[in-house]
JSON list of C-alpha atoms in Angstrom, two decimals:
[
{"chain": "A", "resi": 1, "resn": "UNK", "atom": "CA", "xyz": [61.48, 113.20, 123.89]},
{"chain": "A", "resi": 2, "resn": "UNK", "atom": "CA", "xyz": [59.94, 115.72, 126.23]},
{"chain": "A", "resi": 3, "resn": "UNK", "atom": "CA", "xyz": [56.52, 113.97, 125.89]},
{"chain": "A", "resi": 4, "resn": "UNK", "atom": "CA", "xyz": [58.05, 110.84, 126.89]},
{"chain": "A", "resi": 5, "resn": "UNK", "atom": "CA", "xyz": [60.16, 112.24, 130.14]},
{"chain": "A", "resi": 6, "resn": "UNK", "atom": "CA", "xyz": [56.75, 114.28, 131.17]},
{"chain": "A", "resi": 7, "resn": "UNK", "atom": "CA", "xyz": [54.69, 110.64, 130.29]},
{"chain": "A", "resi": 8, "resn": "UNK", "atom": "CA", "xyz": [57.06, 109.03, 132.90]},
{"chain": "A", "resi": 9, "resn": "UNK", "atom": "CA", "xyz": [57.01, 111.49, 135.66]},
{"chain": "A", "resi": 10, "resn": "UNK", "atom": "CA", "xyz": [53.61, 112.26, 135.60]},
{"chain": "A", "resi": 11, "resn": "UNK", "atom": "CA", "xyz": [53.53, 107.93, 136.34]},
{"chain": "A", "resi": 12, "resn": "UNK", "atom": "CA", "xyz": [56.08, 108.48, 138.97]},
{"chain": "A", "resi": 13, "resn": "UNK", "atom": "CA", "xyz": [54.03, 111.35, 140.69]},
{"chain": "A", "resi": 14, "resn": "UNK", "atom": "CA", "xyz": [51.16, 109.46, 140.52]},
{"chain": "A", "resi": 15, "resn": "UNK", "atom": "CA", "xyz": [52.23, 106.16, 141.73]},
{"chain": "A", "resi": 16, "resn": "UNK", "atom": "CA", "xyz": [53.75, 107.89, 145.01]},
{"chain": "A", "resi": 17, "resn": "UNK", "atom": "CA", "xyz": [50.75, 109.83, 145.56]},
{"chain": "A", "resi": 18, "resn": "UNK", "atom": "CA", "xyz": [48.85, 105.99, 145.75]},
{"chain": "A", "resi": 19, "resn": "UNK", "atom": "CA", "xyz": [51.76, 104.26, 148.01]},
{"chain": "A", "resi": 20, "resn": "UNK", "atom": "CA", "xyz": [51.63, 107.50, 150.54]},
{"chain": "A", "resi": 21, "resn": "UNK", "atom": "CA", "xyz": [47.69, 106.93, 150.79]},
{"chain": "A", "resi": 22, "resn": "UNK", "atom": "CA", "xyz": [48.23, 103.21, 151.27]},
{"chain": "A", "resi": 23, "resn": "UNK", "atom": "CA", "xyz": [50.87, 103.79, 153.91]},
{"chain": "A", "resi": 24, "resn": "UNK", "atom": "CA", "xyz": [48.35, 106.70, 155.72]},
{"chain": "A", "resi": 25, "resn": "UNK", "atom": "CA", "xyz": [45.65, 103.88, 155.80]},
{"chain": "A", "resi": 26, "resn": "UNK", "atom": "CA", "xyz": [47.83, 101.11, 157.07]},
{"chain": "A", "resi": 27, "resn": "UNK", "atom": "CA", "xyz": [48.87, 103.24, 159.74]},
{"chain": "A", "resi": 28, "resn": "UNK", "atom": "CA", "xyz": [45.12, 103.79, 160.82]},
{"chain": "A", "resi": 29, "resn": "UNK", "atom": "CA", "xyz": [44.70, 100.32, 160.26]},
{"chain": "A", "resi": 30, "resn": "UNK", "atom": "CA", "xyz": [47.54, 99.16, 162.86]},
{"chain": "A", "resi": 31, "resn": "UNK", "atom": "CA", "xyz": [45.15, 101.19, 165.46]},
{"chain": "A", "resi": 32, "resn": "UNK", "atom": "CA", "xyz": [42.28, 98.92, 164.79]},
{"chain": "A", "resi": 33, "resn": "UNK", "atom": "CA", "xyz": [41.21, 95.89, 167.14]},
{"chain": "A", "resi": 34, "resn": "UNK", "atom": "CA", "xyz": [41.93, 92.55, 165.67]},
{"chain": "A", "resi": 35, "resn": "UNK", "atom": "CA", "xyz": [38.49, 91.99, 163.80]},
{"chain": "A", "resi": 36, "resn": "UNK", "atom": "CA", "xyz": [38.92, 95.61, 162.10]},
{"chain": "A", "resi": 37, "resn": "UNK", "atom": "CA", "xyz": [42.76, 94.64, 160.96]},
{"chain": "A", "resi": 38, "resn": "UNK", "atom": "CA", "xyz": [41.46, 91.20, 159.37]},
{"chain": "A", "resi": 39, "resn": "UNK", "atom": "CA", "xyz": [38.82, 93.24, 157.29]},
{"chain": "A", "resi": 40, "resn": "UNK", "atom": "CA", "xyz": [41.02, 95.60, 156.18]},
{"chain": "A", "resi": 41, "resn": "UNK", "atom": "CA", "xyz": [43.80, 93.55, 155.52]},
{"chain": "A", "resi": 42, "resn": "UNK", "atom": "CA", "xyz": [40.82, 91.16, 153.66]},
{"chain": "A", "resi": 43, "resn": "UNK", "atom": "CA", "xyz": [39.28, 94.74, 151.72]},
{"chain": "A", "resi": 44, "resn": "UNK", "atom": "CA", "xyz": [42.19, 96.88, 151.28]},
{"chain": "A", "resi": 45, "resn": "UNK", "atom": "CA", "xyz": [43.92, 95.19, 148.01]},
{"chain": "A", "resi": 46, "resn": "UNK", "atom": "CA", "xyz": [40.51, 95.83, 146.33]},
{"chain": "A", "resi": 47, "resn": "UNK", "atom": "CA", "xyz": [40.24, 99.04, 147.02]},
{"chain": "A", "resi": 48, "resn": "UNK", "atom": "CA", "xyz": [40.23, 100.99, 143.70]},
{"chain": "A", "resi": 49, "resn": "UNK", "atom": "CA", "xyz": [39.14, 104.84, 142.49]},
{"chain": "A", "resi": 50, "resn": "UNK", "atom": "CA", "xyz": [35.54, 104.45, 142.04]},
{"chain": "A", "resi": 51, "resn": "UNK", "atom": "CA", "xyz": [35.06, 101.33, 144.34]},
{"chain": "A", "resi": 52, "resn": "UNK", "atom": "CA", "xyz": [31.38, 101.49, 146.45]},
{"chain": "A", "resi": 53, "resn": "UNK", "atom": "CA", "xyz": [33.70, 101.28, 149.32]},
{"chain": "A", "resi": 54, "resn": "UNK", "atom": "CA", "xyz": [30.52, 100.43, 151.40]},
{"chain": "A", "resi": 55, "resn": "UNK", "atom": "CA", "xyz": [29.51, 97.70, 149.54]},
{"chain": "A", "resi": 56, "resn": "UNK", "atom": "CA", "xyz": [32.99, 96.26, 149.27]},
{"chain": "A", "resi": 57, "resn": "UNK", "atom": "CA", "xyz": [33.26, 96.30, 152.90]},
{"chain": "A", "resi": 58, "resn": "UNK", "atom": "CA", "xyz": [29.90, 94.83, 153.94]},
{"chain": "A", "resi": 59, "resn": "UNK", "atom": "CA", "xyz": [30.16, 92.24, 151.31]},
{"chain": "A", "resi": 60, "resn": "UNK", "atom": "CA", "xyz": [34.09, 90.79, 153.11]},
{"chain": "A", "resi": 61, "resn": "UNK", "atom": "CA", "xyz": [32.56, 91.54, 156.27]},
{"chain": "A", "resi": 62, "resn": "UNK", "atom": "CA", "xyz": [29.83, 89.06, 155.75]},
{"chain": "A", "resi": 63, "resn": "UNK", "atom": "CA", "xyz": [32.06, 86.71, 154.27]},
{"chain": "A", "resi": 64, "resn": "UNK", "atom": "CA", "xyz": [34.55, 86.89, 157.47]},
{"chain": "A", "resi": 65, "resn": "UNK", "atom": "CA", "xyz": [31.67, 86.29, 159.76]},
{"chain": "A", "resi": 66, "resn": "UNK", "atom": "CA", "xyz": [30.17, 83.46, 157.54]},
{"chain": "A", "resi": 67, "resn": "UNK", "atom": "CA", "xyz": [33.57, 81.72, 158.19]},
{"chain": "A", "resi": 68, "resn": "UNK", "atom": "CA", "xyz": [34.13, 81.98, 161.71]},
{"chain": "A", "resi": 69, "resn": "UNK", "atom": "CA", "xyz": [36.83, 84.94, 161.27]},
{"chain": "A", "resi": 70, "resn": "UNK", "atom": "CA", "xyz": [35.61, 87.55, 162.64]},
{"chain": "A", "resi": 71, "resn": "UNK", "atom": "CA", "xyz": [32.79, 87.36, 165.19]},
{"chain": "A", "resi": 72, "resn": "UNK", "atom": "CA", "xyz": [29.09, 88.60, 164.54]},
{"chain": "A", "resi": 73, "resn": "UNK", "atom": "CA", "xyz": [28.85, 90.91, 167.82]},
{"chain": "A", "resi": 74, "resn": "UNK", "atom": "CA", "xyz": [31.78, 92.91, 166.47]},
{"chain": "A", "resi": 75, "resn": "UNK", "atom": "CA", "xyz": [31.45, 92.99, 162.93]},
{"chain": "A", "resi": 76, "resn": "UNK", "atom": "CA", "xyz": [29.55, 96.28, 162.67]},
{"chain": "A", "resi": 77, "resn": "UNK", "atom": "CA", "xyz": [31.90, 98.48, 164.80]},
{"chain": "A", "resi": 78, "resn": "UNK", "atom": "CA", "xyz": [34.92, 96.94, 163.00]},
{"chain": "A", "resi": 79, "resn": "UNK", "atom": "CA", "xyz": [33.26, 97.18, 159.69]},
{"chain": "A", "resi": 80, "resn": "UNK", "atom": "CA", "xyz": [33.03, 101.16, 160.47]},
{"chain": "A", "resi": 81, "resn": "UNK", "atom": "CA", "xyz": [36.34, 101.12, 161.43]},
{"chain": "A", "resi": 82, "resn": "UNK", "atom": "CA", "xyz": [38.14, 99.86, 159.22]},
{"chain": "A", "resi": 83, "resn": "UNK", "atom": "CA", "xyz": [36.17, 101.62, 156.42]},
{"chain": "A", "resi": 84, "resn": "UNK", "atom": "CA", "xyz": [37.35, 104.80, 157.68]},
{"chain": "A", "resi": 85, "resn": "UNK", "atom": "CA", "xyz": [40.59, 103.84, 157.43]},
{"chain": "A", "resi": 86, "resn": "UNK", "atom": "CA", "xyz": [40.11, 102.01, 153.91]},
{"chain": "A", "resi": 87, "resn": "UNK", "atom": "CA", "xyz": [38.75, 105.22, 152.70]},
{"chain": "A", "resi": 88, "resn": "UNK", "atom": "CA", "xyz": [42.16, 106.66, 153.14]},
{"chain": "A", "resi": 89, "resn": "UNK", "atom": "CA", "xyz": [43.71, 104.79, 150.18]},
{"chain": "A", "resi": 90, "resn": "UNK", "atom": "CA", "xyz": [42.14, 106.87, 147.59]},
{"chain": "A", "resi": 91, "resn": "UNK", "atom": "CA", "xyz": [41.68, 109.76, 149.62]}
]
Protein backbone atom coordinates (compact mmCIF):
# COMPACT_ATOMS: atom_id res chain seq x y z
CA UNK A 1 0.00 0.00 0.00
CA UNK A 2 2.69 2.51 0.83
CA UNK A 3 4.58 1.56 -2.40
CA UNK A 4 1.59 2.26 -4.33
CA UNK A 5 0.63 5.88 -2.61
CA UNK A 6 4.61 6.83 -2.95
CA UNK A 7 4.32 5.23 -6.91
CA UNK A 8 1.47 7.81 -7.42
CA UNK A 9 2.89 10.87 -5.91
CA UNK A 10 6.15 10.57 -7.11
CA UNK A 11 3.84 10.67 -10.84
CA UNK A 12 2.05 13.60 -9.47
CA UNK A 13 5.35 15.49 -8.53
CA UNK A 14 6.70 14.75 -11.60
CA UNK A 15 4.00 15.58 -13.95
CA UNK A 16 3.71 19.21 -12.29
CA UNK A 17 7.29 19.72 -12.41
CA UNK A 18 6.77 19.16 -16.63
CA UNK A 19 3.40 21.44 -16.88
CA UNK A 20 5.32 24.38 -14.74
CA UNK A 21 8.29 24.14 -17.39
CA UNK A 22 5.81 24.13 -20.23
CA UNK A 23 3.94 27.08 -18.81
CA UNK A 24 7.65 29.02 -18.09
CA UNK A 25 8.37 28.41 -21.88
CA UNK A 26 5.02 29.49 -23.21
CA UNK A 27 5.36 32.54 -21.37
CA UNK A 28 8.79 33.28 -23.14
CA UNK A 29 7.23 32.19 -26.12
CA UNK A 30 4.24 34.88 -25.99
CA UNK A 31 7.38 37.48 -26.08
CA UNK A 32 8.53 36.19 -29.38
CA UNK A 33 7.77 37.96 -32.87
CA UNK A 34 5.31 36.11 -34.97
CA UNK A 35 7.86 33.83 -36.96
CA UNK A 36 9.48 32.72 -33.44
CA UNK A 37 5.74 31.86 -31.96
CA UNK A 38 4.91 29.67 -35.21
CA UNK A 39 8.22 27.64 -34.59
CA UNK A 40 7.68 27.11 -31.26
CA UNK A 41 4.22 26.46 -31.33
CA UNK A 42 5.37 23.97 -34.58
CA UNK A 43 8.61 22.42 -32.12
CA UNK A 44 7.36 22.60 -28.71
CA UNK A 45 4.95 19.31 -28.58
CA UNK A 46 8.14 17.40 -29.60
CA UNK A 47 10.14 18.51 -27.23
CA UNK A 48 11.20 15.53 -25.04
CA UNK A 49 14.21 14.78 -22.25
CA UNK A 50 16.99 13.90 -24.44
CA UNK A 51 15.70 15.66 -27.66
CA UNK A 52 18.88 17.37 -29.91
CA UNK A 53 16.85 20.41 -29.33
CA UNK A 54 19.05 22.00 -32.12
CA UNK A 55 18.38 19.67 -34.57
CA UNK A 56 14.68 19.57 -33.83
CA UNK A 57 14.51 23.18 -34.30
CA UNK A 58 16.51 23.63 -37.51
CA UNK A 59 14.85 20.70 -39.03
CA UNK A 60 10.79 22.67 -38.42
CA UNK A 61 12.50 25.74 -39.19
CA UNK A 62 13.42 24.57 -42.61
CA UNK A 63 10.24 23.02 -43.07
CA UNK A 64 8.30 26.45 -42.15
CA UNK A 65 10.38 28.33 -44.60
CA UNK A 66 10.06 25.57 -47.35
CA UNK A 67 6.27 26.32 -47.06
CA UNK A 68 5.98 29.88 -47.17
CA UNK A 69 5.35 30.15 -43.20
CA UNK A 70 7.81 31.75 -41.95
CA UNK A 71 10.08 33.93 -44.08
CA UNK A 72 13.85 33.09 -44.95
CA UNK A 73 15.35 36.63 -43.76
CA UNK A 74 13.99 35.89 -40.29
CA UNK A 75 14.28 32.38 -39.78
CA UNK A 76 17.68 32.39 -38.06
CA UNK A 77 16.95 35.05 -35.35
CA UNK A 78 13.56 33.37 -34.67
CA UNK A 79 15.05 29.98 -34.78
CA UNK A 80 17.44 31.29 -31.77
CA UNK A 81 14.66 32.58 -30.19
CA UNK A 82 12.44 30.41 -29.86
CA UNK A 83 15.04 27.71 -28.98
CA UNK A 84 15.81 29.53 -25.94
CA UNK A 85 12.57 29.49 -24.94
CA UNK A 86 11.94 25.71 -26.08
CA UNK A 87 14.83 24.84 -23.96
CA UNK A 88 12.78 25.82 -21.01
CA UNK A 89 10.43 22.81 -21.19
CA UNK A 90 12.87 20.39 -19.86
CA UNK A 91 14.86 22.76 -18.10
Amino acid sequence: MLVRVSAILGLCLVSTAAFADRSAADKCAANLNTDGRVIYSTTAAQVQPGTDLRALVKSSTEALVKNGTVSMGNARPAAEAAGKCLSLINS
